[in-house]
CSV table of C-alpha atoms in Angstrom, one decimal:
chain,number,residue,atom,x,y,z
A,27,UNK,CA,-15.0,-34.9,15.2
A,28,UNK,CA,-13.9,-31.6,13.6
A,29,UNK,CA,-12.9,-31.7,10.0
A,30,UNK,CA,-10.6,-29.2,8.3
A,31,UNK,CA,-10.4,-27.7,4.9
A,32,UNK,CA,-7.8,-25.5,3.1
A,33,UNK,CA,-8.1,-21.8,3.7
A,34,UNK,CA,-10.0,-19.9,1.0
A,35,UNK,CA,-6.8,-18.0,0.3
A,36,UNK,CA,-4.7,-21.1,-0.5
A,37,UNK,CA,-3.1,-20.8,-3.9
A,38,UNK,CA,-4.6,-17.4,-4.7
A,39,UNK,CA,-2.7,-14.4,-6.0
A,40,UNK,CA,-3.0,-10.9,-4.6
A,41,UNK,CA,-3.1,-8.6,-7.6
A,42,UNK,CA,-5.6,-5.8,-6.7
A,43,UNK,CA,-7.7,-5.0,-3.6
A,44,UNK,CA,-10.9,-5.1,-5.7
A,45,UNK,CA,-10.5,-8.9,-5.9
A,46,UNK,CA,-11.2,-9.4,-2.2
A,47,UNK,CA,-14.3,-9.2,0.0
A,48,UNK,CA,-14.5,-7.2,3.2
A,49,UNK,CA,-14.3,-10.4,5.3
A,50,UNK,CA,-11.2,-11.5,3.4
A,51,UNK,CA,-9.4,-8.2,3.8
A,52,UNK,CA,-10.4,-8.0,7.5
A,53,UNK,CA,-9.0,-11.6,8.0
A,54,UNK,CA,-5.7,-10.6,6.5
A,55,UNK,CA,-5.5,-7.4,8.6
A,56,UNK,CA,-6.3,-9.4,11.8
A,57,UNK,CA,-3.9,-12.2,10.8
A,58,UNK,CA,-1.2,-9.5,10.4
A,59,UNK,CA,-1.9,-8.2,13.9
A,60,UNK,CA,-1.6,-11.8,15.2
A,61,UNK,CA,1.7,-12.4,13.5
A,62,UNK,CA,3.0,-9.1,14.8
A,63,UNK,CA,2.2,-10.2,18.3
A,64,UNK,CA,4.0,-13.5,17.8
A,65,UNK,CA,7.0,-11.6,16.4
A,66,UNK,CA,7.1,-9.3,19.4
A,67,UNK,CA,6.8,-12.3,21.8
A,68,UNK,CA,9.6,-14.2,20.0
A,69,UNK,CA,7.3,-17.0,19.0
A,70,UNK,CA,8.4,-18.8,15.8
A,71,UNK,CA,5.8,-19.1,13.0
A,72,UNK,CA,7.4,-21.0,10.1
A,73,UNK,CA,4.3,-21.5,7.9
A,74,UNK,CA,6.5,-21.5,4.8
A,75,UNK,CA,9.3,-23.7,5.9
A,76,UNK,CA,11.3,-24.9,2.8
A,77,UNK,CA,9.5,-22.6,0.3
A,78,UNK,CA,11.4,-20.4,-2.2
A,79,UNK,CA,10.1,-16.9,-3.0
A,80,UNK,CA,11.1,-14.9,-6.0
A,81,UNK,CA,11.2,-11.1,-5.5
A,82,UNK,CA,11.0,-9.3,-8.9
A,83,UNK,CA,11.8,-5.6,-8.7
A,84,UNK,CA,11.5,-3.3,-11.7
A,85,UNK,CA,11.1,-0.4,-9.3
A,86,UNK,CA,13.3,0.1,-6.3
A,87,UNK,CA,11.9,0.2,-2.8
A,88,UNK,CA,13.3,0.3,0.7
A,89,UNK,CA,10.2,-0.9,2.5
A,90,UNK,CA,8.7,-3.4,0.0
A,91,UNK,CA,12.0,-5.2,-0.5
A,92,UNK,CA,12.9,-5.2,3.2
A,93,UNK,CA,9.3,-6.3,4.2
A,94,UNK,CA,9.1,-9.2,1.8
A,95,UNK,CA,12.7,-10.4,2.7
A,96,UNK,CA,12.2,-10.3,6.4
A,97,UNK,CA,8.6,-11.7,6.2
A,98,UNK,CA,9.8,-14.6,4.1
A,99,UNK,CA,12.7,-15.4,6.4
A,100,UNK,CA,10.4,-15.2,9.5
A,101,UNK,CA,8.1,-17.7,7.8
A,102,UNK,CA,11.0,-20.1,7.1
A,103,UNK,CA,11.2,-19.4,3.4
A,104,UNK,CA,14.1,-18.4,1.2
A,105,UNK,CA,13.7,-15.1,-0.7
A,106,UNK,CA,15.7,-14.5,-3.9
A,107,UNK,CA,15.9,-10.9,-5.1
A,108,UNK,CA,15.8,-10.3,-8.9
A,109,UNK,CA,16.3,-6.6,-9.8
A,110,UNK,CA,15.7,-4.7,-13.0
A,111,UNK,CA,19.1,-5.8,-14.3
A,112,UNK,CA,18.4,-9.5,-13.5
A,113,UNK,CA,15.1,-10.1,-15.2
A,114,UNK,CA,14.1,-9.8,-18.9
A,115,UNK,CA,10.4,-9.2,-18.6
A,116,UNK,CA,9.0,-8.3,-22.0
A,117,UNK,CA,12.5,-7.5,-23.3
A,118,UNK,CA,14.6,-10.5,-24.3
A,119,UNK,CA,11.9,-12.8,-23.0
A,120,UNK,CA,8.1,-12.6,-22.9
A,121,UNK,CA,6.4,-12.3,-19.5
A,122,UNK,CA,4.6,-15.7,-20.2
A,123,UNK,CA,8.0,-17.5,-20.7
A,124,UNK,CA,9.5,-15.9,-17.6
A,125,UNK,CA,6.4,-16.8,-15.6
A,126,UNK,CA,6.6,-20.4,-16.6
A,127,UNK,CA,10.3,-20.6,-15.7
A,128,UNK,CA,10.0,-18.9,-12.4
A,129,UNK,CA,6.9,-20.9,-11.5
A,130,UNK,CA,8.8,-24.1,-12.0
A,131,UNK,CA,11.5,-23.0,-9.6
A,132,UNK,CA,9.8,-20.9,-7.0
A,133,UNK,CA,6.7,-21.4,-4.8
A,134,UNK,CA,5.6,-17.8,-4.9
A,135,UNK,CA,6.5,-14.6,-6.8
A,136,UNK,CA,6.4,-11.0,-5.8
A,137,UNK,CA,6.4,-8.3,-8.5
A,138,UNK,CA,7.0,-4.6,-8.0
A,139,UNK,CA,7.0,-2.6,-11.3
A,140,UNK,CA,5.0,-0.5,-13.7
A,141,UNK,CA,2.4,-2.5,-15.5
A,142,UNK,CA,-0.6,-4.2,-13.9
A,143,UNK,CA,-0.8,-6.4,-17.0
A,144,UNK,CA,2.6,-7.8,-16.3
A,145,UNK,CA,1.7,-8.9,-12.7
A,146,UNK,CA,-1.6,-10.4,-14.1
A,147,UNK,CA,0.4,-12.4,-16.7
A,148,UNK,CA,2.8,-13.7,-14.1
A,149,UNK,CA,-0.2,-14.9,-12.1
A,150,UNK,CA,-1.8,-16.4,-15.2
A,151,UNK,CA,1.2,-18.4,-16.4
A,152,UNK,CA,3.4,-19.2,-13.4
A,153,UNK,CA,1.0,-21.6,-11.6
A,154,UNK,CA,2.0,-20.2,-8.2
A,155,UNK,CA,0.7,-17.4,-6.0
A,156,UNK,CA,1.8,-13.9,-7.3
A,157,UNK,CA,1.8,-10.9,-5.0
A,158,UNK,CA,1.6,-7.3,-6.3
A,159,UNK,CA,4.2,-5.2,-4.5
A,160,UNK,CA,3.1,-2.2,-6.5
A,161,UNK,CA,2.1,-1.3,-10.0
A,162,UNK,CA,1.0,1.9,-11.6
A,163,UNK,CA,-2.7,1.0,-10.9
A,164,UNK,CA,-2.8,-0.8,-7.5
A,165,UNK,CA,-0.8,-1.3,-4.3
A,166,UNK,CA,-2.5,-4.1,-2.3
A,167,UNK,CA,0.4,-4.9,0.1
A,168,UNK,CA,0.5,-1.2,1.2
A,169,UNK,CA,-3.3,-1.3,1.8
A,170,UNK,CA,-3.0,-4.3,4.1
A,171,UNK,CA,-0.4,-2.5,6.2
A,172,UNK,CA,-2.3,0.8,6.1
A,173,UNK,CA,-5.6,-0.6,7.4
A,174,UNK,CA,-3.7,-2.8,9.9
A,175,UNK,CA,-2.2,0.4,11.3
A,176,UNK,CA,-5.6,2.1,11.4
A,177,UNK,CA,-7.1,-0.8,13.3
A,178,UNK,CA,-4.1,-0.8,15.7
A,179,UNK,CA,-4.9,2.8,16.5
A,180,UNK,CA,-8.7,2.8,16.6
A,181,UNK,CA,-9.6,-0.8,17.4
A,182,UNK,CA,-11.9,-1.0,14.4
A,183,UNK,CA,-12.2,0.2,10.8
A,184,UNK,CA,-15.9,0.6,9.8
A,185,UNK,CA,-17.2,4.1,10.1
A,186,UNK,CA,-13.9,5.9,10.4
A,187,UNK,CA,-13.1,8.7,7.9
A,188,UNK,CA,-9.8,8.7,6.0
A,189,UNK,CA,-8.9,11.7,3.9
A,190,UNK,CA,-6.2,11.4,1.3
A,191,UNK,CA,-4.6,14.7,0.2
A,192,UNK,CA,-2.5,15.2,-3.0
A,193,UNK,CA,-2.4,13.4,-6.3
A,194,UNK,CA,-5.8,11.7,-6.5
A,195,UNK,CA,-5.0,9.9,-9.7
A,196,UNK,CA,-2.2,7.6,-8.6
A,197,UNK,CA,-2.1,4.0,-7.3
A,198,UNK,CA,-2.3,5.1,-3.7
A,199,UNK,CA,-5.4,7.1,-4.2
A,200,UNK,CA,-7.0,4.3,-6.2
A,201,UNK,CA,-6.2,1.7,-3.6
A,202,UNK,CA,-7.3,3.8,-0.6
A,203,UNK,CA,-10.6,4.7,-2.3
A,204,UNK,CA,-11.5,1.2,-3.3
A,205,UNK,CA,-10.2,-0.6,-0.2
A,206,UNK,CA,-11.9,1.8,2.1
A,207,UNK,CA,-15.1,1.4,0.2
A,208,UNK,CA,-14.9,-2.4,0.6
A,209,UNK,CA,-14.2,-2.1,4.4
A,210,UNK,CA,-16.8,0.5,5.2
A,211,UNK,CA,-14.3,3.2,5.8
A,212,UNK,CA,-15.4,6.7,4.6
A,213,UNK,CA,-12.8,7.9,2.1
A,214,UNK,CA,-12.3,11.5,1.0
A,215,UNK,CA,-10.0,12.3,-1.9
A,216,UNK,CA,-9.0,15.9,-1.6
A,217,UNK,CA,-7.2,16.9,-4.8
A,218,UNK,CA,-7.2,19.5,-7.6
A,219,UNK,CA,-9.8,18.7,-10.2
A,220,UNK,CA,-7.2,17.8,-12.8
A,221,UNK,CA,-6.0,15.0,-10.5
A,222,UNK,CA,-9.2,13.4,-9.4
A,223,UNK,CA,-9.5,9.6,-9.7
A,224,UNK,CA,-10.5,8.2,-13.1
A,225,UNK,CA,-14.2,7.5,-13.4
A,226,UNK,CA,-13.6,3.8,-13.7
A,227,UNK,CA,-12.0,3.7,-10.3
A,228,UNK,CA,-14.8,5.9,-8.8
A,229,UNK,CA,-17.4,3.5,-10.3
A,230,UNK,CA,-15.6,0.4,-8.7
A,231,UNK,CA,-15.5,2.2,-5.3
A,232,UNK,CA,-19.1,3.3,-5.5
A,233,UNK,CA,-20.2,-0.2,-6.2
A,234,UNK,CA,-18.5,-1.5,-3.0
A,235,UNK,CA,-19.7,1.5,-1.0
A,236,UNK,CA,-23.3,0.6,-1.7
A,237,UNK,CA,-22.8,-2.7,0.1
A,238,UNK,CA,-20.5,-1.5,3.0
A,239,UNK,CA,-22.2,1.8,3.7
A,240,UNK,CA,-19.0,3.8,3.2
A,241,UNK,CA,-19.4,7.4,2.3
A,242,UNK,CA,-17.1,8.5,-0.5
A,243,UNK,CA,-16.2,12.1,-1.3
A,244,UNK,CA,-14.0,13.5,-4.1
A,245,UNK,CA,-13.5,17.2,-3.9
A,246,UNK,CA,-11.0,20.0,-4.4
A,247,UNK,CA,-12.3,21.8,-1.3
A,248,UNK,CA,-10.1,21.5,1.7
A,249,UNK,CA,-12.7,22.5,4.3
A,250,UNK,CA,-15.3,20.0,3.0
A,251,UNK,CA,-12.8,17.2,2.5
A,252,UNK,CA,-11.0,17.4,5.8
A,253,UNK,CA,-14.0,17.9,8.1
A,254,UNK,CA,-14.5,15.0,10.5
A,255,UNK,CA,-11.4,13.1,9.3
A,256,UNK,CA,-9.8,10.5,11.6
A,257,UNK,CA,-6.9,9.7,9.3
A,258,UNK,CA,-5.2,12.2,7.1
A,259,UNK,CA,-3.0,10.5,4.5
A,260,UNK,CA,-0.6,11.8,1.9
A,261,UNK,CA,2.0,10.6,-0.6
A,262,UNK,CA,4.7,12.1,-2.8
A,263,UNK,CA,3.5,14.6,-5.4
A,264,UNK,CA,5.6,13.2,-8.2
A,265,UNK,CA,5.6,9.4,-8.5
A,266,UNK,CA,8.4,7.2,-9.8
A,267,UNK,CA,8.8,7.5,-13.6
A,268,UNK,CA,7.4,11.0,-13.7
A,269,UNK,CA,9.4,14.2,-14.1
A,270,UNK,CA,6.8,17.0,-14.3
A,271,UNK,CA,7.9,18.5,-11.0
A,272,UNK,CA,7.0,22.2,-11.5
A,273,UNK,CA,3.5,21.4,-12.9
A,274,UNK,CA,2.8,19.1,-9.9
A,275,UNK,CA,4.1,21.6,-7.4
A,276,UNK,CA,1.9,24.4,-8.8
A,277,UNK,CA,-1.2,22.1,-8.6
A,278,UNK,CA,-0.6,20.5,-5.3
A,279,UNK,CA,0.9,23.3,-3.0
A,280,UNK,CA,-2.6,24.0,-1.5
A,281,UNK,CA,-2.9,20.3,-0.6
A,282,UNK,CA,0.1,20.0,1.7
A,283,UNK,CA,-0.5,18.2,5.0
A,284,UNK,CA,0.3,20.8,7.6
A,285,UNK,CA,-1.0,21.9,11.0
A,286,UNK,CA,-3.6,24.2,9.4
A,287,UNK,CA,-5.0,21.2,7.4
A,288,UNK,CA,-5.2,19.1,10.6
A,289,UNK,CA,-7.1,21.8,12.4
A,290,UNK,CA,-9.7,21.8,9.5
A,291,UNK,CA,-10.7,18.3,10.6
A,292,UNK,CA,-12.2,19.5,13.8
A,293,UNK,CA,-11.3,16.0,15.2
A,294,UNK,CA,-10.1,15.6,18.8
A,295,UNK,CA,-6.4,14.9,19.1
A,296,UNK,CA,-6.9,11.4,20.4
A,297,UNK,CA,-9.1,10.5,17.4
A,298,UNK,CA,-6.7,11.8,14.7
A,299,UNK,CA,-3.6,10.3,13.1
A,300,UNK,CA,-1.5,11.1,10.0
A,301,UNK,CA,-0.1,8.5,7.6
A,302,UNK,CA,2.3,8.5,4.7
A,303,UNK,CA,3.5,5.4,2.7
A,304,UNK,CA,7.1,6.9,2.5
A,305,UNK,CA,9.5,8.1,1.3
A,306,UNK,CA,8.4,11.6,2.4
A,307,UNK,CA,9.9,15.0,1.3
A,308,UNK,CA,9.5,16.8,4.6
A,309,UNK,CA,13.0,18.4,5.0
A,310,UNK,CA,16.3,19.0,3.1
A,311,UNK,CA,18.4,16.4,5.0
A,312,UNK,CA,18.7,14.2,1.9
A,313,UNK,CA,20.5,15.0,-1.4
A,314,UNK,CA,17.2,14.8,-3.1
A,315,UNK,CA,15.7,17.3,-0.7
A,316,UNK,CA,18.6,19.7,-1.3
A,317,UNK,CA,18.1,19.4,-5.0
A,318,UNK,CA,14.4,20.1,-4.7
A,319,UNK,CA,15.2,23.2,-2.5
A,320,UNK,CA,17.7,24.4,-5.1
A,321,UNK,CA,15.5,23.9,-8.1
A,322,UNK,CA,12.0,24.7,-6.7
A,323,UNK,CA,12.6,26.7,-3.6
A,324,UNK,CA,10.8,24.2,-1.3
A,325,UNK,CA,12.1,22.8,1.9
A,326,UNK,CA,8.9,20.7,2.4
A,327,UNK,CA,6.5,19.3,-0.1
A,328,UNK,CA,3.5,17.0,0.6
A,329,UNK,CA,3.9,17.1,4.4
A,330,UNK,CA,5.6,19.5,6.7
A,331,UNK,CA,8.4,18.5,9.0
A,332,UNK,CA,6.3,19.7,11.9
A,333,UNK,CA,3.5,17.3,11.1
A,334,UNK,CA,5.9,14.5,10.2
A,335,UNK,CA,7.5,14.6,13.6
A,336,UNK,CA,4.2,15.3,15.5
A,337,UNK,CA,2.2,13.2,17.9
A,338,UNK,CA,-0.3,12.5,15.1
A,339,UNK,CA,2.3,10.8,12.8
A,340,UNK,CA,2.1,7.0,12.4
A,341,UNK,CA,4.3,6.5,9.3
A,342,UNK,CA,7.0,4.4,11.0
A,343,UNK,CA,4.5,2.0,12.6
A,344,UNK,CA,2.8,1.9,9.1
A,345,UNK,CA,6.2,1.0,7.6
A,346,UNK,CA,6.9,-1.8,10.1
A,347,UNK,CA,3.5,-3.2,9.4
A,348,UNK,CA,4.4,-3.8,5.8
A,349,UNK,CA,6.4,-6.8,7.1
A,350,UNK,CA,3.7,-8.2,9.3
A,351,UNK,CA,0.9,-7.8,6.8
A,352,UNK,CA,2.9,-9.2,3.9
A,353,UNK,CA,3.8,-12.1,6.2
A,354,UNK,CA,0.0,-12.7,6.7
A,355,UNK,CA,-0.7,-12.5,3.0
A,356,UNK,CA,2.1,-15.0,2.1
A,357,UNK,CA,1.2,-17.4,4.8
A,358,UNK,CA,-2.5,-17.3,4.0
A,359,UNK,CA,-1.9,-17.9,0.2
A,360,UNK,CA,1.0,-20.3,0.4
A,361,UNK,CA,1.1,-21.8,3.9
A,362,UNK,CA,-1.4,-24.7,3.6
A,363,UNK,CA,-3.3,-23.2,6.6
A,364,UNK,CA,-6.4,-25.2,7.5
A,365,UNK,CA,-9.6,-23.9,9.0
A,366,UNK,CA,-12.2,-26.0,11.0
A,367,UNK,CA,-15.5,-26.9,9.5
A,368,UNK,CA,-18.6,-28.1,11.2
């Protein structure tokens, strides 16, 4: 007779990629692909029936809010959005007090904001799983969607080469470098020297790379960094909460993802994709884009419109996968899933 035990994920928080093994991350990626197949086939998967989920947002987001909301509903849970004007984290009320209150009312908490310390305190004091929807240091929910998208396109992860171009010192560069190192994906960070990842992040990634065999490269040289890439990845040049536009533009102009950059990879077309976590500044159709053109004379920034609309682009599949991968993460940590034991 087969016995069953709780999944190793049950009750865990997802705060940073570095907290998980390659096997665990691969499981969540594969579970996301499975749940996507169920969704496309119209097969219900209500692993969180009757659960209540708090969605705490200090920072706005189209994809993170939409993904958590639809994921929760598909899983049978009720999501409750609490925006920056609805919560008092560290202002009128301590994070500890807020965590204890929310933990007594909700079964799980998502937090998207600035401080990694805040999301860690929520996990420490709430008594329920807490999921990091983005902080200034880490972006684990984006990583699950990103590597799910890569696996969809290539059928595997280990041994592929992902090159990130742009600001190498932000949460996306941190997360891609460390997650790739855990999974055995070769990661190249191609950025100006002033914006290379902090040494602490490099040390964490190098430690994982020793075990996985991933080859990591941090360089300001486009030819060296792009050679042999399967995935070329970029993000906005100026993150939320920053306003040093002219300085960043001057530094990062050479690191734009354009067709010339893709040619430097030397990779066959059927083995090359481009990814972007969005939003992207690739044209002037938005008010923001028009403002950038007026102030800085740019109609495109981190990625050209030609590449954004090309056969290489996977940013919209990547965006959709936020929902499926978040669904996998929430179900695994809160869904009382059981695995067979011998």
